[in-house]
Amino acid sequence: MSLLEVRDLKTYFYIGNQVIKAVDGISFSVERNETLAIVGESGSGKSVTALSVMRLINPPGKVIEGDINYNNVNLQKLSEKQMCMVRGDRVSMIYQEPMMSLNPAISVGEQIREALLIHKTVPKSESKKRAIQLMNFVSIPEAQVRYNDLPAKFSGGMRQRIMIAIAIACNPDLLIADEPTTALDVTIQSEIMELLRSMKNKLNMSMLLITHDLGVVAENADRVIVMYCGKIMEEASVQDLFRKPMHPYTVGLMKCIPRIDSSVDKLYSIPGYIPHPSQFPEGCRFNDRCERATDKCREKMPELIEIHEGHKVRCWQHHD
Amino acid sequence: MIKLSSIRKWNFPLIIGGILLFVLLITSMYPEKLATADPYGKQRLEFQVDGGKTTFVVPPVPPGDEYPWGTDHRGRDLRSLIIYGCKITMITAILTAIGRLIIALPLAIAGAYKNKFATWFIKQFNILFSAFPLIVVVLMLSNFALFIDILKKDNFIVVLLLTLFGWSKLAYVLMEKVSEILEQDFVEGEIAIGKSRLEIAVQNVIPHLIPSLIVFFFLEIALVLQTMSQIGIFGLLAAGGYYNADGDLNVPFEFDWASLLIFTYMFFGTDKIYLIIYPAAAFAASIVGFNLFGEGLRIEFEKRTSRVITFIRRIPSYVSPLKLAYEIKNYEQHKKTVIIKLACYTLVLGIIFFPQPPSLYKFDSAEAFNTIEEISGDKYKGRLAGSEENKALAEYISSELESYGVKPYDNKYIHEFDILKSVNVKASTLKLKDSFGRNKELIFRKDYAVASPVTFSGEFEVEKVEVRDLIELNSERVDLLMARGLHSKVLILDLSVPMDYRHMTGALQTLAIIIKPRALLVIQDWGFEYDAPKHATIDKLFQDTVVISMSKEAGEELLRLGEPTIEFSVESETIANTKGYNVLGYIPGTDPEYKDDFIVIGSRIDYVGDDKAVRYPGTLEAGSVAAQLEIAKKLAQSEIKPKQNIMFAFWDGTFNDKRGSSSFVSKYALSGKIKSITYFNIGNIAIKEDSKVLLDTSRIFPKNKEAQEYIQILKDNARAQNIDLQYGNLNTPVLIDMTSRNIQSLMVSNPEKEPISTTMRDNMDMLDKKQYKKIGQMLLDTIVDIARGK
């Protein structure tokens, strides 16, 4: 049994007369102790997927279809009170912008303590001590002294560490990391990813890693989903994806990674732009940017089919 | 040297607003230090003779030397009114603002969370009170008789109404603010860790809202003050005096600034415009102060590095006793902080709990209780004026004064005066017999009281008469009444139902002057839980008719019997053409400039006499006399040499038409022998039912600086004794006698929830001995301080 199983998830946004199909029928699963990465450009539906799992979609958005099963429990059917018990305790999330996710008026120590107290992980008398332990765990120096500091007194990397401490306070089974390093310096990025890897191993956690950075994926993920315009285009193990990407979009993404051993005048970019969610093309959504698009691609949406074991692709080129 | 560039950075609204609020705070806390006069004192009609020219001083008095801001139409010093009114005005405004916040905040949070009812409720209320401003609503409510008395009853009602009808704008603004906060990303982070909406609202939204709440709080107070001033101008919700639903004039005792504006419509555009300008200016200054302070705080909160905000945030840490304990424990690291904090704590606690200096002379309450026992004992048989017993009492008091060293005034202690008649209704029986021969005996003074000083007995038929038959008479109707033979009967008149006062007096006059029945049973709604006061029952309207006042319950029983026969008897004692005996002793002053000025302390020695079988000890009245004697003793035997004369007056005949106090006033005050008197009347003190002590200073002119100083000394001594001193109107015949142009009088007494004086309950059981000692000490300290020239 998978830890998290998402089936045919559709999350739409209703804005005026328009229907924005942010996530349009995706299915995936996350196994125990596994890191599943979701990659794609901005607007591909990665973050909306994560928010849908956490039931954090607010109007005008709505999950209109699909099942999200955590440990065989359908999260869509839980009451809000029951869902509060899941969030932060069994499934946690860290965000791209830690400053905006931390309450600027409450000290960092207290925010970690809040997470412990909400789910009664430790008695109140021990909560401060545990919070300091967590701060040490995520390598915040002088944790005891800095317990009472406001978030504004920390650097971006430190704040992200605080976020991680909050997220893992209750030893969740699944950690959803939504672009955890995007807003950070490159050097800090690697530290944070190292920390996440370390947490995952120590706590036997699964991770759903959302990123647009294939480098992060390569170093941290076990399996990868490539999303484009609300659809999964390719799903494979990290090794398979990097060794033999199949979908033209994935190929394009790979080509965008600059190589140290090649000298080029101009870096490669996938031609065209990601279409507006209300104006997806007919057929395969990538067809207007795909060098290998055919009439069939323009007419009909291909299914996501398994080409090799564990490797799925949504492309007419690979159907035959 | 302060640079111009740094001055530009100053938060002027905060500074100016802060100064204004500080002034308001000091004015609220220490009005007696700022005002030159007690606010309850009234300038009465006075005529002044100056170089052969007579001028009348009639309130309202315009601003001048004696009254810098003038007086109101009741003669109260306007400046003192405004200064003393500051506290109640500010409290009303602050409580209203708090009330509005309490209602607005939860609704605003619910509305921001898209609760449909909350959003709808806020919007509708806002629309309603934008279309109908609060002042219009109150104006409308004021036209309903039902609301008139309620609206003007109390400042609490003002707070309630201003809160209930004024919260919506604040709620709307807060709702938008909370929505802003909820849209911030960190809120999603809070949801992501599993917090419920309520937890987020309380733990995360409110801390963000606190700066805004603080700013809104001050701005809201300014808004409330503005509304109060508008309402005051229209004369609504104000305590300045109004005609109630029955058409009676009510003048509530307490006042605030809004009530001072009540007569705007009368005086605006006249030369008495000062009556409006000063209260309006007070309002304006406070509104500006709160607005500026609120805006100043807003500026500070918006600064990223505001020192003011940092300081405010650190206050809880600075004052936390736990933190201090931690710092003391780690003294070496926090030496300086510990010393400063301990010094501050010591200073604050010292100010709060500063020990009062001990009294110079101790009030001997044991001695006073012995005197009370003596005076209220059997020996003086209820101390009826004009009796031999009262003469003996006067002699006793004289001998006491002499033993203390108090000098006789005008060469004698006992000052006789004529009393035409002194009466005492001593016993009565009243039986009702119905047509079946069943008897019902009523209890004297519990069910009925005899209002005529006669000796009488007999059995009579009764007939009920209606008020409507006795008013608006013409000769034909009079004939009809006389034809009924009412003059030979005992009549029953039911006055216990609400009726026009004029109809009641008209009916009584018809009975007294035209019909003159044998006896009249008047059924009245006594409202007493216990027995009826003895002295209140003597009726003067009826010369030839025995008047019996009956309680409503007894009256109903009587009426249920139809028209029974009554058998009743009355035994009374009348002492005619007798003498009353005032006792006057004094301590001469040492300053020749004050040789004709007196401070007079007075209490009454007479009482209502015992009933035939029931004692009327009059302990509370005896308590006043005993306290006065104790004060006289301590002062006379001290080393104090007062600059002005201090007289101890013991009044006789206070229940009679010709009172001892009026005799004294005509003989010594009006004749000019005594030029000025400041009179302290000691009423019934230390009643067990109520620990409040009432002080009536309304008969003291605000411009009389000496008398005002005496009032302040009394207040200070009350505070020193932890006495809950309250202000009100007290009436006693002695004070009426003392209200003349050269006498300034005040009275100290306990209020009586139920009548006690001149009832059987006026005994030692009703005397609160602990309270008596405190009040006695307060009075002694006051007279000593005045005598010392403090």
PDB file of N, CA and C in Angstrom, chain B residues 182-222:
ATOM      1  N   LEU B 182      -5.435  37.994   7.031  1.00  0.00           N
ATOM      2  CA  LEU B 182      -5.691  36.614   6.624  1.00  0.00           C
ATOM      3  C   LEU B 182      -5.167  36.315   5.221  1.00  0.00           C
ATOM      4  N   GLU B 183      -4.993  37.371   4.442  1.00  0.00           N
ATOM      5  CA  GLU B 183      -4.472  37.146   3.094  1.00  0.00           C
ATOM      6  C   GLU B 183      -2.950  36.994   3.078  1.00  0.00           C
ATOM      7  N   GLN B 184      -2.333  37.245   4.199  1.00  0.00           N
ATOM      8  CA  GLN B 184      -0.872  37.108   4.233  1.00  0.00           C
ATOM      9  C   GLN B 184      -0.493  35.633   4.210  1.00  0.00           C
ATOM     10  N   ASP B 185       0.668  35.376   3.644  1.00  0.00           N
ATOM     11  CA  ASP B 185       1.066  33.978   3.420  1.00  0.00           C
ATOM     12  C   ASP B 185       1.235  33.185   4.705  1.00  0.00           C
ATOM     13  N   PHE B 186       1.633  33.865   5.767  1.00  0.00           N
ATOM     14  CA  PHE B 186       1.928  33.089   6.966  1.00  0.00           C
ATOM     15  C   PHE B 186       0.662  32.382   7.487  1.00  0.00           C
ATOM     16  N   VAL B 187      -0.480  32.920   7.153  1.00  0.00           N
ATOM     17  CA  VAL B 187      -1.726  32.290   7.616  1.00  0.00           C
ATOM     18  C   VAL B 187      -1.860  30.894   7.015  1.00  0.00           C
ATOM     19  N   GLU B 188      -1.469  30.797   5.744  1.00  0.00           N
ATOM     20  CA  GLU B 188      -1.514  29.471   5.116  1.00  0.00           C
ATOM     21  C   GLU B 188      -0.543  28.526   5.816  1.00  0.00           C
ATOM     22  N   GLY B 189       0.592  29.088   6.204  1.00  0.00           N
ATOM     23  CA  GLY B 189       1.554  28.287   6.958  1.00  0.00           C
ATOM     24  C   GLY B 189       0.962  27.783   8.266  1.00  0.00           C
ATOM     25  N   GLU B 190       0.162  28.628   8.909  1.00  0.00           N
ATOM     26  CA  GLU B 190      -0.469  28.214  10.177  1.00  0.00           C
ATOM     27  C   GLU B 190      -1.473  27.092   9.916  1.00  0.00           C
ATOM     28  N   ILE B 191      -2.228  27.234   8.823  1.00  0.00           N
ATOM     29  CA  ILE B 191      -3.197  26.171   8.495  1.00  0.00           C
ATOM     30  C   ILE B 191      -2.445  24.878   8.197  1.00  0.00           C
ATOM     31  N   ALA B 192      -1.320  25.030   7.528  1.00  0.00           N
ATOM     32  CA  ALA B 192      -0.554  23.845   7.119  1.00  0.00           C
ATOM     33  C   ALA B 192      -0.020  23.059   8.314  1.00  0.00           C
ATOM     34  N   ILE B 193       0.161  23.712   9.455  1.00  0.00           N
ATOM     35  CA  ILE B 193       0.651  22.934  10.601  1.00  0.00           C
ATOM     36  C   ILE B 193      -0.509  22.377  11.426  1.00  0.00           C
ATOM     37  N   GLY B 194      -1.745  22.621  10.961  1.00  0.00           N
ATOM     38  CA  GLY B 194      -2.885  21.974  11.602  1.00  0.00           C
ATOM     39  C   GLY B 194      -3.682  22.857  12.542  1.00  0.00           C
ATOM     40  N   LYS B 195      -3.467  24.181  12.469  1.00  0.00           N
ATOM     41  CA  LYS B 195      -4.245  25.054  13.371  1.00  0.00           C
ATOM     42  C   LYS B 195      -5.640  25.244  12.829  1.00  0.00           C
ATOM     43  N   SER B 196      -6.600  25.323  13.772  1.00  0.00           N
ATOM     44  CA  SER B 196      -7.979  25.598  13.382  1.00  0.00           C
ATOM     45  C   SER B 196      -8.128  27.111  13.177  1.00  0.00           C
ATOM     46  N   ARG B 197      -9.245  27.493  12.621  1.00  0.00           N
ATOM     47  CA  ARG B 197      -9.493  28.923  12.372  1.00  0.00           C
ATOM     48  C   ARG B 197      -9.485  29.724  13.661  1.00  0.00           C
ATOM     49  N   LEU B 198     -10.107  29.138  14.676  1.00  0.00           N
ATOM     50  CA  LEU B 198     -10.194  29.860  15.948  1.00  0.00           C
ATOM     51  C   LEU B 198      -8.799  30.051  16.535  1.00  0.00           C
ATOM     52  N   GLU B 199      -7.993  29.009  16.461  1.00  0.00           N
ATOM     53  CA  GLU B 199      -6.620  29.103  16.984  1.00  0.00           C
ATOM     54  C   GLU B 199      -5.843  30.157  16.209  1.00  0.00           C
ATOM     55  N   ILE B 200      -6.012  30.172  14.914  1.00  0.00           N
ATOM     56  CA  ILE B 200      -5.293  31.169  14.105  1.00  0.00           C
ATOM     57  C   ILE B 200      -5.767  32.570  14.463  1.00  0.00           C
ATOM     58  N   ALA B 201      -7.095  32.692  14.634  1.00  0.00           N
ATOM     59  CA  ALA B 201      -7.636  34.012  14.958  1.00  0.00           C
ATOM     60  C   ALA B 201      -7.068  34.515  16.278  1.00  0.00           C
ATOM     61  N   VAL B 202      -7.074  33.657  17.283  1.00  0.00           N
ATOM     62  CA  VAL B 202      -6.671  34.103  18.618  1.00  0.00           C
ATOM     63  C   VAL B 202      -5.154  34.217  18.735  1.00  0.00           C
ATOM     64  N   GLN B 203      -4.446  33.214  18.219  1.00  0.00           N
ATOM     65  CA  GLN B 203      -2.998  33.161  18.475  1.00  0.00           C
ATOM     66  C   GLN B 203      -2.197  33.925  17.443  1.00  0.00           C
ATOM     67  N   ASN B 204      -2.737  34.069  16.256  1.00  0.00           N
ATOM     68  CA  ASN B 204      -1.922  34.647  15.195  1.00  0.00           C
ATOM     69  C   ASN B 204      -2.476  35.942  14.601  1.00  0.00           C
ATOM     70  N   VAL B 205      -3.777  36.009  14.464  1.00  0.00           N
ATOM     71  CA  VAL B 205      -4.341  37.231  13.872  1.00  0.00           C
ATOM     72  C   VAL B 205      -4.323  38.368  14.880  1.00  0.00           C
ATOM     73  N   ILE B 206      -4.788  38.068  16.095  1.00  0.00           N
ATOM     74  CA  ILE B 206      -4.910  39.139  17.096  1.00  0.00           C
ATOM     75  C   ILE B 206      -3.558  39.796  17.405  1.00  0.00           C
ATOM     76  N   PRO B 207      -2.473  39.032  17.563  1.00  0.00           N
ATOM     77  CA  PRO B 207      -1.194  39.731  17.786  1.00  0.00           C
ATOM     78  C   PRO B 207      -0.854  40.706  16.658  1.00  0.00           C
ATOM     79  N   HIS B 208      -1.227  40.355  15.426  1.00  0.00           N
ATOM     80  CA  HIS B 208      -0.983  41.276  14.317  1.00  0.00           C
ATOM     81  C   HIS B 208      -1.906  42.485  14.375  1.00  0.00           C
ATOM     82  N   LEU B 209      -3.028  42.228  14.992  1.00  0.00           N
ATOM     83  CA  LEU B 209      -4.035  43.278  15.021  1.00  0.00           C
ATOM     84  C   LEU B 209      -3.796  44.266  16.151  1.00  0.00           C
ATOM     85  N   ILE B 210      -2.970  43.871  17.112  1.00  0.00           N
ATOM     86  CA  ILE B 210      -2.816  44.695  18.318  1.00  0.00           C
ATOM     87  C   ILE B 210      -2.396  46.132  18.008  1.00  0.00           C
ATOM     88  N   PRO B 211      -1.424  46.350  17.147  1.00  0.00           N
ATOM     89  CA  PRO B 211      -1.086  47.759  16.850  1.00  0.00           C
ATOM     90  C   PRO B 211      -2.291  48.526  16.305  1.00  0.00           C
ATOM     91  N   SER B 212      -3.024  47.889  15.385  1.00  0.00           N
ATOM     92  CA  SER B 212      -4.206  48.565  14.841  1.00  0.00           C
ATOM     93  C   SER B 212      -5.256  48.776  15.919  1.00  0.00           C
ATOM     94  N   LEU B 213      -5.425  47.777  16.771  1.00  0.00           N
ATOM     95  CA  LEU B 213      -6.423  47.897  17.837  1.00  0.00           C
ATOM     96  C   LEU B 213      -6.094  49.063  18.748  1.00  0.00           C
ATOM     97  N   ILE B 214      -4.828  49.193  19.067  1.00  0.00           N
ATOM     98  CA  ILE B 214      -4.424  50.279  19.966  1.00  0.00           C
ATOM     99  C   ILE B 214      -4.733  51.626  19.314  1.00  0.00           C
ATOM    100  N   VAL B 215      -4.374  51.740  18.037  1.00  0.00           N
ATOM    101  CA  VAL B 215      -4.638  52.998  17.333  1.00  0.00           C
ATOM    102  C   VAL B 215      -6.139  53.268  17.267  1.00  0.00           C
ATOM    103  N   PHE B 216      -6.894  52.234  16.879  1.00  0.00           N
ATOM    104  CA  PHE B 216      -8.352  52.404  16.755  1.00  0.00           C
ATOM    105  C   PHE B 216      -8.977  52.759  18.094  1.00  0.00           C
ATOM    106  N   PHE B 217      -8.424  52.186  19.154  1.00  0.00           N
ATOM    107  CA  PHE B 217      -8.970  52.434  20.486  1.00  0.00           C
ATOM    108  C   PHE B 217      -8.932  53.925  20.799  1.00  0.00           C
ATOM    109  N   PHE B 218      -7.780  54.540  20.567  1.00  0.00           N
ATOM    110  CA  PHE B 218      -7.671  55.970  20.866  1.00  0.00           C
ATOM    111  C   PHE B 218      -8.531  56.801  19.918  1.00  0.00           C
ATOM    112  N   LEU B 219      -8.562  56.415  18.670  1.00  0.00           N
ATOM    113  CA  LEU B 219      -9.392  57.170  17.725  1.00  0.00           C
ATOM    114  C   LEU B 219     -10.872  57.005  18.054  1.00  0.00           C
ATOM    115  N   GLU B 220     -11.223  55.818  18.528  1.00  0.00           N
ATOM    116  CA  GLU B 220     -12.616  55.568  18.878  1.00  0.00           C
ATOM    117  C   GLU B 220     -13.033  56.399  20.081  1.00  0.00           C
ATOM    118  N   ILE B 221     -12.132  56.542  21.032  1.00  0.00           N
ATOM    119  CA  ILE B 221     -12.443  57.386  22.195  1.00  0.00           C
ATOM    120  C   ILE B 221     -12.737  58.806  21.732  1.00  0.00           C
ATOM    121  N   ALA B 222     -11.936  59.288  20.803  1.00  0.00           N
ATOM    122  CA  ALA B 222     -12.163  60.634  20.272  1.00  0.00           C
ATOM    123  C   ALA B 222     -13.545  60.717  19.618  1.00  0.00           C
TER     124      ALA B 222
END
